[in-house]
Amino acid sequence: MEREESRNIEIESVSRLADEQLSKGITTVIYTSRKVTSVSSRSFLETGKIVMGALCEVVRRIQPRPNYVVAKGGITSIELARAGLKVEQAFVLGQIIKGVPVWRLGSGACWPDIPYVVFPGNVGDNLALSKVVETLQGTRH
């Protein structure tokens, strides 16, 4: 199987699974492995661009409107906003925890008016991400 065909199958599989889970009201996490596996002479940067492109494609294909989106990693957050969510305008609502801004997506985005958490990669402790999600879900006391 060619790499492009394999990539497309994976994108379709992940986006379909995300659709199913979101349709059931289940908090859904899409993530990549931290392990880099290279099968060619591509550089680390080239591989990262391919993975980022696939992640953005998965998000573009998701049909159910989520209640919020959290993106972890500075470059990931910005690229996902730009290429995945088609954000042209957003409004900064404040910080959900120290150093982690929350945007409200503008009218041109895939899902206008939802909160979008821009979670930098080097911010917070081991529980910070779960605290943010609990807060967004209204389960944090």
XYZ file of C-alpha atoms in Angstrom:
141
model
C 0.000 0.000 0.000
C 1.347 3.425 -0.908
C 2.084 5.931 1.843
C -0.504 8.411 0.559
C -3.202 5.733 0.517
C -2.225 4.595 4.017
C -2.295 8.214 5.230
C -5.769 8.771 3.772
C -7.100 5.575 5.347
C -5.767 6.644 8.757
C -7.236 10.154 8.428
C -10.625 8.713 7.479
C -10.519 6.181 10.324
C -9.609 8.730 12.996
C -12.126 11.332 11.819
C -14.903 8.713 11.639
C -14.131 7.504 15.162
C -14.075 11.102 16.434
C -17.466 11.694 14.769
C -18.924 8.608 16.460
C -17.636 9.576 19.903
C -18.628 13.244 19.655
C -22.093 12.247 18.430
C -22.489 10.294 21.676
C -21.398 13.294 23.749
C -18.075 11.670 24.666
C -15.030 13.865 25.220
C -12.708 12.908 22.382
C -8.928 13.164 22.260
C -6.950 13.067 19.048
C -3.241 12.795 19.571
C -0.047 11.626 17.967
C 2.692 9.501 19.398
C 5.741 11.263 20.778
C 7.849 8.576 19.074
C 9.065 9.535 15.612
C 9.227 6.691 13.147
C 10.860 7.456 9.851
C 10.610 5.171 6.856
C 12.448 7.394 4.435
C 15.087 10.041 4.171
C 12.645 12.778 5.246
C 13.918 15.217 7.811
C 12.313 15.622 11.219
C 10.792 18.926 10.037
C 9.333 17.341 6.887
C 7.861 14.507 8.938
C 6.357 17.024 11.372
C 4.709 18.925 8.522
C 3.143 15.721 7.199
C 1.817 14.779 10.637
C 0.496 18.314 11.235
C -1.221 18.307 7.855
C -2.911 15.005 8.676
C -4.047 16.283 12.080
C -5.555 19.394 10.477
C -7.292 17.228 7.867
C -8.803 15.030 10.587
C -10.202 18.095 12.366
C -11.596 19.547 9.114
C -13.493 16.290 8.495
C -15.170 16.117 11.901
C -18.901 16.708 11.502
C -20.440 17.042 15.003
C -19.894 20.424 16.620
C -17.790 19.973 19.754
C -18.431 22.031 22.880
C -14.793 23.170 22.885
C -11.393 22.370 21.392
C -8.106 22.168 23.272
C -4.870 22.095 21.300
C -1.623 21.247 23.085
C 1.609 22.732 21.824
C 2.239 26.258 20.606
C 2.889 25.522 16.936
C 0.222 22.813 16.935
C -2.342 25.212 18.429
C -1.719 27.928 15.889
C -1.576 25.628 12.858
C -4.691 23.761 13.958
C -6.507 27.091 14.334
C -5.368 28.296 10.922
C -5.489 25.173 8.756
C -7.779 22.857 10.719
C -10.450 25.139 12.127
C -10.156 27.871 9.466
C -9.975 30.610 12.110
C -9.770 34.071 10.595
C -10.868 35.935 13.689
C -10.983 35.040 17.354
C -11.607 36.865 20.592
C -9.408 36.291 23.617
C -11.602 35.524 26.611
C -8.783 35.274 29.151
C -6.740 32.499 30.708
C -8.218 29.206 31.824
C -5.093 28.553 33.911
C -1.931 30.616 34.172
C -0.315 30.929 30.747
C -3.122 29.179 28.829
C -5.381 31.504 26.834
C -8.908 30.735 25.700
C -10.237 32.123 22.451
C -13.813 32.318 21.248
C -13.743 31.440 17.554
C -15.067 34.015 15.108
C -17.838 33.609 12.559
C -15.587 32.311 9.757
C -14.308 29.310 11.710
C -15.544 25.745 11.250
C -17.334 25.973 14.606
C -18.008 29.648 15.410
C -18.343 30.773 19.021
C -16.833 27.693 20.667
C -13.994 28.044 23.168
C -10.582 27.191 21.740
C -7.815 26.616 24.273
C -4.338 27.459 23.009
C -2.266 25.309 25.375
C 1.476 25.980 24.976
C 3.674 22.902 25.135
C 5.822 23.973 28.083
C 3.075 25.272 30.365
C 1.601 23.556 33.387
C 2.298 20.461 35.415
C 1.283 16.849 34.746
C -2.336 17.575 35.713
C -2.780 20.914 33.925
C -4.385 19.508 30.790
C -6.908 17.427 32.740
C -7.710 20.463 34.936
C -8.459 22.517 31.824
C -10.761 19.834 30.400
C -12.552 19.420 33.744
C -13.099 23.171 33.877
C -14.482 23.254 30.334
C -16.806 20.364 31.170
C -17.970 22.078 34.326
C -16.853 19.165 36.515
C -14.026 20.955 38.321
C -14.891 22.283 41.762
